[in-house]
Amino acid sequence: KLAHLPYRKTLEEFDFSFQPSIDERMIRELATMTFVGRQENVILLGPPGVGKSHLAVALGVEAIRQGLSVYFVSLTQMMSDLRKAYEENRLDRRMRVYLRPKLLIVDEVGYMPLDAVAANLFFHIVSARYERGSLVITSNKSFGEWGELLGDRVLATAVLDRLLHHAHILNIRGNSYRLKDRLQLANKD
Ligand code: ADP
């Protein structure tokens, strides 16, 4: 599987008119991949179904088109993978999978709270990539909720400090695309 993308979705397939809170120009600018050259991050925030993962995958597709190394993973997958590596005494070697790519996409941050081990591993990845490689992160949680998510407010502050220092933040507000047809039917009444 190419860069572990879960599926192939592109910006051409994204209907910007459905989600007016998204600044299309900003997405087009990000798609030039200048942010990767500058080791900047992209944070896509919003409720379920607004297109965060679609946009993250589309940026991944674009990065691959431009010959950049990309790795896509959900936070849950990454944590269970690293935990297993830790138990098998090969954490350092496995960590390289997440540190080496120019662009690491971590999807679905926030659906599962992290225990202390996972929270520290996540901090390690964010610190090690800070000013060295780009992260694209999708989350349904606002930054204020990251303390709860990581189970440690001090750690969450340290993570966010590094993550947000050079970051493009997209706050998506709107309806779930998954419920589009149902909403259209409802509006006809
Ligand atoms: P999120 O990550 O925000 O929960 P997804 O990106 O998984 O949402 O989107 C859910 C589904 O809806 C996916 O199949 C995605 O391709 C589609 N989708 C979401 N927003 C749009 C949009 N504006 N245009 C086209 N497809 C969309």
PDB file of C-alpha atoms and ligand atoms in Angstrom:
ATOM      1  CA  LYS A   1       0.000   0.000   0.000  1.00  0.00           C
ATOM      2  CA  LEU A   2       1.393   3.324  -1.072  1.00  0.00           C
ATOM      3  CA  ALA A   3       2.349   5.344   2.028  1.00  0.00           C
ATOM      4  CA  HIS A   4      -0.341   3.402   3.879  1.00  0.00           C
ATOM      5  CA  LEU A   5      -3.109   5.691   2.643  1.00  0.00           C
ATOM      6  CA  PRO A   6      -6.371   3.975   3.719  1.00  0.00           C
ATOM      7  CA  TYR A   7      -8.019   4.903   0.406  1.00  0.00           C
ATOM      8  CA  ARG A   8      -7.387   7.306  -2.438  1.00  0.00           C
ATOM      9  CA  LYS A   9      -9.223  10.617  -2.302  1.00  0.00           C
ATOM     10  CA  THR A  10      -8.122  13.778  -4.027  1.00  0.00           C
ATOM     11  CA  LEU A  11      -8.796  17.504  -3.770  1.00  0.00           C
ATOM     12  CA  GLU A  12     -10.588  17.294  -7.137  1.00  0.00           C
ATOM     13  CA  GLU A  13     -13.147  15.030  -5.461  1.00  0.00           C
ATOM     14  CA  PHE A  14     -13.715  17.457  -2.607  1.00  0.00           C
ATOM     15  CA  ASP A  15     -16.836  19.630  -2.807  1.00  0.00           C
ATOM     16  CA  PHE A  16     -15.774  22.921  -1.247  1.00  0.00           C
ATOM     17  CA  SER A  17     -19.237  24.412  -1.755  1.00  0.00           C
ATOM     18  CA  PHE A  18     -20.638  21.906   0.730  1.00  0.00           C
ATOM     19  CA  GLN A  19     -18.269  23.114   3.458  1.00  0.00           C
ATOM     20  CA  PRO A  20     -18.043  26.928   3.283  1.00  0.00           C
ATOM     21  CA  SER A  21     -16.070  27.189   6.544  1.00  0.00           C
ATOM     22  CA  ILE A  22     -13.081  25.704   4.709  1.00  0.00           C
ATOM     23  CA  ASP A  23     -10.813  28.279   3.102  1.00  0.00           C
ATOM     24  CA  GLU A  24     -10.312  26.689  -0.322  1.00  0.00           C
ATOM     25  CA  ARG A  25      -7.401  29.001  -1.117  1.00  0.00           C
ATOM     26  CA  MET A  26      -5.612  27.858   2.007  1.00  0.00           C
ATOM     27  CA  ILE A  27      -6.074  24.199   1.008  1.00  0.00           C
ATOM     28  CA  ARG A  28      -4.802  24.951  -2.514  1.00  0.00           C
ATOM     29  CA  GLU A  29      -1.788  26.682  -0.987  1.00  0.00           C
ATOM     30  CA  LEU A  30      -1.119  23.699   1.302  1.00  0.00           C
ATOM     31  CA  ALA A  31      -1.371  21.426  -1.749  1.00  0.00           C
ATOM     32  CA  THR A  32       1.724  23.137  -3.198  1.00  0.00           C
ATOM     33  CA  MET A  33       3.569  21.412  -0.309  1.00  0.00           C
ATOM     34  CA  THR A  34       5.530  24.528   0.584  1.00  0.00           C
ATOM     35  CA  PHE A  35       4.634  23.781   4.207  1.00  0.00           C
ATOM     36  CA  VAL A  36       6.508  20.466   4.010  1.00  0.00           C
ATOM     37  CA  GLY A  37       9.638  22.213   2.777  1.00  0.00           C
ATOM     38  CA  ARG A  38       9.381  24.467   5.817  1.00  0.00           C
ATOM     39  CA  GLN A  39       8.690  21.627   8.296  1.00  0.00           C
ATOM     40  CA  GLU A  40       5.351  23.215   9.207  1.00  0.00           C
ATOM     41  CA  ASN A  41       2.306  21.342  10.479  1.00  0.00           C
ATOM     42  CA  VAL A  42      -1.328  21.269   9.442  1.00  0.00           C
ATOM     43  CA  ILE A  43      -4.080  20.700  11.980  1.00  0.00           C
ATOM     44  CA  LEU A  44      -7.564  19.882  10.707  1.00  0.00           C
ATOM     45  CA  LEU A  45     -10.157  20.295  13.440  1.00  0.00           C
ATOM     46  CA  GLY A  46     -13.882  19.676  13.400  1.00  0.00           C
ATOM     47  CA  PRO A  47     -16.747  17.325  14.158  1.00  0.00           C
ATOM     48  CA  PRO A  48     -17.140  13.924  12.432  1.00  0.00           C
ATOM     49  CA  GLY A  49     -17.885  13.775   8.722  1.00  0.00           C
ATOM     50  CA  VAL A  50     -16.801  17.292   7.711  1.00  0.00           C
ATOM     51  CA  GLY A  51     -13.989  15.980   5.503  1.00  0.00           C
ATOM     52  CA  LYS A  52     -10.902  16.088   7.730  1.00  0.00           C
ATOM     53  CA  SER A  53      -9.644  12.628   6.752  1.00  0.00           C
ATOM     54  CA  HIS A  54     -10.512  13.207   3.094  1.00  0.00           C
ATOM     55  CA  LEU A  55      -8.414  16.391   3.059  1.00  0.00           C
ATOM     56  CA  ALA A  56      -5.576  14.702   4.969  1.00  0.00           C
ATOM     57  CA  VAL A  57      -5.516  11.837   2.439  1.00  0.00           C
ATOM     58  CA  ALA A  58      -5.720  14.320  -0.451  1.00  0.00           C
ATOM     59  CA  LEU A  59      -2.713  16.216   0.902  1.00  0.00           C
ATOM     60  CA  GLY A  60      -0.930  12.856   1.180  1.00  0.00           C
ATOM     61  CA  VAL A  61      -1.759  12.045  -2.453  1.00  0.00           C
ATOM     62  CA  GLU A  62      -0.439  15.462  -3.474  1.00  0.00           C
ATOM     63  CA  ALA A  63       2.779  14.978  -1.486  1.00  0.00           C
ATOM     64  CA  ILE A  64       3.356  11.599  -3.169  1.00  0.00           C
ATOM     65  CA  ARG A  65       2.733  13.198  -6.578  1.00  0.00           C
ATOM     66  CA  GLN A  66       5.530  15.600  -5.709  1.00  0.00           C
ATOM     67  CA  GLY A  67       7.865  12.785  -4.752  1.00  0.00           C
ATOM     68  CA  LEU A  68       7.836  13.395  -0.993  1.00  0.00           C
ATOM     69  CA  SER A  69       7.972  10.558   1.521  1.00  0.00           C
ATOM     70  CA  VAL A  70       4.629  10.204   3.279  1.00  0.00           C
ATOM     71  CA  TYR A  71       3.258   7.933   5.951  1.00  0.00           C
ATOM     72  CA  PHE A  72      -0.419   7.824   6.936  1.00  0.00           C
ATOM     73  CA  VAL A  73      -1.646   6.262  10.173  1.00  0.00           C
ATOM     74  CA  SER A  74      -4.494   6.657  12.645  1.00  0.00           C
ATOM     75  CA  LEU A  75      -3.426   7.564  16.171  1.00  0.00           C
ATOM     76  CA  THR A  76      -4.878   4.295  17.482  1.00  0.00           C
ATOM     77  CA  GLN A  77      -2.931   2.237  14.910  1.00  0.00           C
ATOM     78  CA  MET A  78       0.294   4.086  15.631  1.00  0.00           C
ATOM     79  CA  MET A  79      -0.060   3.594  19.365  1.00  0.00           C
ATOM     80  CA  SER A  80      -0.817  -0.119  19.208  1.00  0.00           C
ATOM     81  CA  ASP A  81       2.070  -0.559  16.772  1.00  0.00           C
ATOM     82  CA  LEU A  82       4.540   1.287  19.027  1.00  0.00           C
ATOM     83  CA  ARG A  83       3.292  -0.456  22.155  1.00  0.00           C
ATOM     84  CA  LYS A  84       3.895  -3.832  20.507  1.00  0.00           C
ATOM     85  CA  ALA A  85       7.358  -2.711  19.390  1.00  0.00           C
ATOM     86  CA  TYR A  86       8.118  -1.590  22.949  1.00  0.00           C
ATOM     87  CA  GLU A  87       7.072  -4.961  24.377  1.00  0.00           C
ATOM     88  CA  GLU A  88       9.279  -6.685  21.809  1.00  0.00           C
ATOM     89  CA  ASN A  89      12.263  -4.458  22.588  1.00  0.00           C
ATOM     90  CA  ARG A  90      12.396  -2.809  19.175  1.00  0.00           C
ATOM     91  CA  LEU A  91      10.836   0.570  19.906  1.00  0.00           C
ATOM     92  CA  ASP A  92      13.771   2.659  18.612  1.00  0.00           C
ATOM     93  CA  ARG A  93      13.849   0.868  15.292  1.00  0.00           C
ATOM     94  CA  ARG A  94      10.064   1.018  14.852  1.00  0.00           C
ATOM     95  CA  MET A  95      10.006   4.704  15.813  1.00  0.00           C
ATOM     96  CA  ARG A  96      11.916   5.451  12.592  1.00  0.00           C
ATOM     97  CA  VAL A  97       8.785   4.633  10.570  1.00  0.00           C
ATOM     98  CA  TYR A  98       7.172   7.703  12.134  1.00  0.00           C
ATOM     99  CA  LEU A  99      10.225   9.953  12.252  1.00  0.00           C
ATOM    100  CA  ARG A 100      11.718   9.423   8.810  1.00  0.00           C
ATOM    101  CA  PRO A 101       8.969  10.555   6.373  1.00  0.00           C
ATOM    102  CA  LYS A 102       8.944  14.196   5.336  1.00  0.00           C
ATOM    103  CA  LEU A 103       5.207  14.136   5.980  1.00  0.00           C
ATOM    104  CA  LEU A 104       3.542  12.104   8.713  1.00  0.00           C
ATOM    105  CA  ILE A 105      -0.255  12.136   8.689  1.00  0.00           C
ATOM    106  CA  VAL A 106      -1.871  11.155  11.984  1.00  0.00           C
ATOM    107  CA  ASP A 107      -5.599  10.694  11.590  1.00  0.00           C
ATOM    108  CA  GLU A 108      -8.315  10.609  14.240  1.00  0.00           C
ATOM    109  CA  VAL A 109      -6.569  12.159  17.211  1.00  0.00           C
ATOM    110  CA  GLY A 110      -9.186  12.375  19.931  1.00  0.00           C
ATOM    111  CA  TYR A 111     -11.505   9.443  19.466  1.00  0.00           C
ATOM    112  CA  MET A 112      -9.616   7.444  22.081  1.00  0.00           C
ATOM    113  CA  PRO A 113      -8.023   8.862  25.215  1.00  0.00           C
ATOM    114  CA  LEU A 114      -4.364   7.877  25.623  1.00  0.00           C
ATOM    115  CA  ASP A 115      -2.891   6.161  28.644  1.00  0.00           C
ATOM    116  CA  ALA A 116       0.382   7.440  30.143  1.00  0.00           C
ATOM    117  CA  VAL A 117       2.623   5.280  27.924  1.00  0.00           C
ATOM    118  CA  ALA A 118       0.828   6.272  24.719  1.00  0.00           C
ATOM    119  CA  ALA A 119       0.725   9.955  25.714  1.00  0.00           C
ATOM    120  CA  ASN A 120       4.493   9.936  26.254  1.00  0.00           C
ATOM    121  CA  LEU A 121       5.107   8.174  22.939  1.00  0.00           C
ATOM    122  CA  PHE A 122       2.956  10.769  21.196  1.00  0.00           C
ATOM    123  CA  PHE A 123       4.917  13.579  22.881  1.00  0.00           C
ATOM    124  CA  HIS A 124       8.141  11.911  21.778  1.00  0.00           C
ATOM    125  CA  ILE A 125       7.012  11.830  18.142  1.00  0.00           C
ATOM    126  CA  VAL A 126       5.835  15.437  18.146  1.00  0.00           C
ATOM    127  CA  SER A 127       9.105  16.617  19.791  1.00  0.00           C
ATOM    128  CA  ALA A 128      11.348  14.546  17.552  1.00  0.00           C
ATOM    129  CA  ARG A 129       9.614  15.863  14.419  1.00  0.00           C
ATOM    130  CA  TYR A 130       9.521  19.464  15.644  1.00  0.00           C
ATOM    131  CA  GLU A 131      11.260  21.662  13.024  1.00  0.00           C
ATOM    132  CA  ARG A 132      12.481  18.483  11.292  1.00  0.00           C
ATOM    133  CA  GLY A 133       9.425  17.088   9.520  1.00  0.00           C
ATOM    134  CA  SER A 134       5.803  17.994   8.934  1.00  0.00           C
ATOM    135  CA  LEU A 135       2.769  16.569  10.649  1.00  0.00           C
ATOM    136  CA  VAL A 136      -0.781  16.656   9.385  1.00  0.00           C
ATOM    137  CA  ILE A 137      -3.166  15.892  12.218  1.00  0.00           C
ATOM    138  CA  THR A 138      -6.939  15.498  12.181  1.00  0.00           C
ATOM    139  CA  SER A 139      -8.901  15.824  15.400  1.00  0.00           C
ATOM    140  CA  ASN A 140     -12.462  16.119  16.607  1.00  0.00           C
ATOM    141  CA  LYS A 141     -11.217  17.666  19.853  1.00  0.00           C
ATOM    142  CA  SER A 142     -10.464  21.329  20.453  1.00  0.00           C
ATOM    143  CA  PHE A 143      -7.024  22.094  21.879  1.00  0.00           C
ATOM    144  CA  GLY A 144      -8.569  22.793  25.270  1.00  0.00           C
ATOM    145  CA  GLU A 145      -9.621  19.157  25.431  1.00  0.00           C
ATOM    146  CA  TRP A 146      -6.146  17.752  24.771  1.00  0.00           C
ATOM    147  CA  GLY A 147      -5.292  17.717  28.477  1.00  0.00           C
ATOM    148  CA  GLU A 148      -8.062  15.230  29.024  1.00  0.00           C
ATOM    149  CA  LEU A 149      -7.131  13.339  25.872  1.00  0.00           C
ATOM    150  CA  LEU A 150      -3.513  12.889  26.970  1.00  0.00           C
ATOM    151  CA  GLY A 151      -4.471  12.459  30.624  1.00  0.00           C
ATOM    152  CA  ASP A 152      -1.923  15.102  31.598  1.00  0.00           C
ATOM    153  CA  ARG A 153      -2.324  18.869  31.177  1.00  0.00           C
ATOM    154  CA  VAL A 154       1.379  19.642  31.478  1.00  0.00           C
ATOM    155  CA  LEU A 155       2.227  17.090  28.795  1.00  0.00           C
ATOM    156  CA  ALA A 156      -0.606  18.373  26.588  1.00  0.00           C
ATOM    157  CA  THR A 157       0.766  21.920  26.872  1.00  0.00           C
ATOM    158  CA  ALA A 158       4.231  20.700  25.860  1.00  0.00           C
ATOM    159  CA  VAL A 159       2.791  18.783  22.891  1.00  0.00           C
ATOM    160  CA  LEU A 160       0.666  21.709  21.702  1.00  0.00           C
ATOM    161  CA  ASP A 161       3.541  24.166  22.186  1.00  0.00           C
ATOM    162  CA  ARG A 162       5.660  22.272  19.650  1.00  0.00           C
ATOM    163  CA  LEU A 163       2.828  21.238  17.370  1.00  0.00           C
ATOM    164  CA  LEU A 164       1.368  24.734  17.022  1.00  0.00           C
ATOM    165  CA  HIS A 165       4.567  26.800  16.845  1.00  0.00           C
ATOM    166  CA  HIS A 166       4.659  26.496  13.037  1.00  0.00           C
ATOM    167  CA  ALA A 167       1.175  25.329  12.126  1.00  0.00           C
ATOM    168  CA  HIS A 168      -1.675  25.962   9.733  1.00  0.00           C
ATOM    169  CA  ILE A 169      -4.896  25.402  11.626  1.00  0.00           C
ATOM    170  CA  LEU A 170      -8.199  24.732   9.891  1.00  0.00           C
ATOM    171  CA  ASN A 171     -11.255  24.871  12.070  1.00  0.00           C
ATOM    172  CA  ILE A 172     -14.020  23.208  10.093  1.00  0.00           C
ATOM    173  CA  ARG A 173     -17.550  23.964  11.226  1.00  0.00           C
ATOM    174  CA  GLY A 174     -20.454  22.446   9.376  1.00  0.00           C
ATOM    175  CA  ASN A 175     -22.608  19.451   8.680  1.00  0.00           C
ATOM    176  CA  SER A 176     -21.405  15.916   8.185  1.00  0.00           C
ATOM    177  CA  TYR A 177     -21.088  15.011   4.517  1.00  0.00           C
ATOM    178  CA  ARG A 178     -22.246  11.529   5.481  1.00  0.00           C
ATOM    179  CA  LEU A 179     -25.646  12.995   6.381  1.00  0.00           C
ATOM    180  CA  LYS A 180     -25.813  15.167   3.256  1.00  0.00           C
ATOM    181  CA  ASP A 181     -28.617  13.322   1.516  1.00  0.00           C
ATOM    182  CA  ARG A 182     -30.642  13.056   4.669  1.00  0.00           C
ATOM    183  CA  LEU A 183     -30.267  16.800   5.287  1.00  0.00           C
ATOM    184  CA  GLN A 184     -31.333  17.576   1.713  1.00  0.00           C
ATOM    185  CA  LEU A 185     -34.439  15.426   2.133  1.00  0.00           C
ATOM    186  CA  ALA A 186     -35.208  17.152   5.420  1.00  0.00           C
ATOM    187  CA  ASN A 187     -34.876  20.576   3.791  1.00  0.00           C
ATOM    188  CA  LYS A 188     -37.456  19.687   1.143  1.00  0.00           C
ATOM    189  CA  ASP A 189     -40.203  19.453   3.761  1.00  0.00           C
TER     190      ASP A 189
HETATM  191  P1  ADP B   1     -13.988  13.296   8.987  1.00  0.00           P
HETATM  192  O1  ADP B   1     -12.581  12.837   8.858  1.00  0.00           O
HETATM  193  O2  ADP B   1     -14.101  14.779   9.193  1.00  0.00           O
HETATM  194  O3  ADP B   1     -14.790  12.524   9.990  1.00  0.00           O
HETATM  195  P2  ADP B   1     -14.250  12.241   6.315  1.00  0.00           P
HETATM  196  O4  ADP B   1     -13.163  12.945   5.608  1.00  0.00           O
HETATM  197  O5  ADP B   1     -13.994  10.818   6.704  1.00  0.00           O
HETATM  198  O6  ADP B   1     -14.719  13.054   7.607  1.00  0.00           O
HETATM  199  O7  ADP B   1     -15.566  12.337   5.417  1.00  0.00           O
HETATM  200  C1  ADP B   1     -16.624  11.387   5.466  1.00  0.00           C
HETATM  201  C2  ADP B   1     -17.000  10.976   4.052  1.00  0.00           C
HETATM  202  O8  ADP B   1     -17.560  12.074   3.355  1.00  0.00           O
HETATM  203  C3  ADP B   1     -15.813  10.541   3.215  1.00  0.00           C
HETATM  204  O9  ADP B   1     -16.233   9.535   2.333  1.00  0.00           O
HETATM  205  C4  ADP B   1     -15.430  11.801   2.448  1.00  0.00           C
HETATM  206  O10 ADP B   1     -14.795  11.502   1.222  1.00  0.00           O
HETATM  207  C5  ADP B   1     -16.761  12.454   2.233  1.00  0.00           C
HETATM  208  N1  ADP B   1     -16.695  13.916   2.243  1.00  0.00           N
HETATM  209  C6  ADP B   1     -16.639  14.720   3.329  1.00  0.00           C
HETATM  210  N2  ADP B   1     -16.684  16.013   2.995  1.00  0.00           N
HETATM  211  C7  ADP B   1     -16.741  16.038   1.645  1.00  0.00           C
HETATM  212  C8  ADP B   1     -16.825  17.110   0.683  1.00  0.00           C
HETATM  213  N3  ADP B   1     -16.868  18.400   1.064  1.00  0.00           N
HETATM  214  N4  ADP B   1     -16.851  16.771  -0.629  1.00  0.00           N
HETATM  215  C9  ADP B   1     -16.839  15.462  -1.008  1.00  0.00           C
HETATM  216  N5  ADP B   1     -16.782  14.422  -0.157  1.00  0.00           N
HETATM  217  C10 ADP B   1     -16.746  14.694   1.164  1.00  0.00           C
END
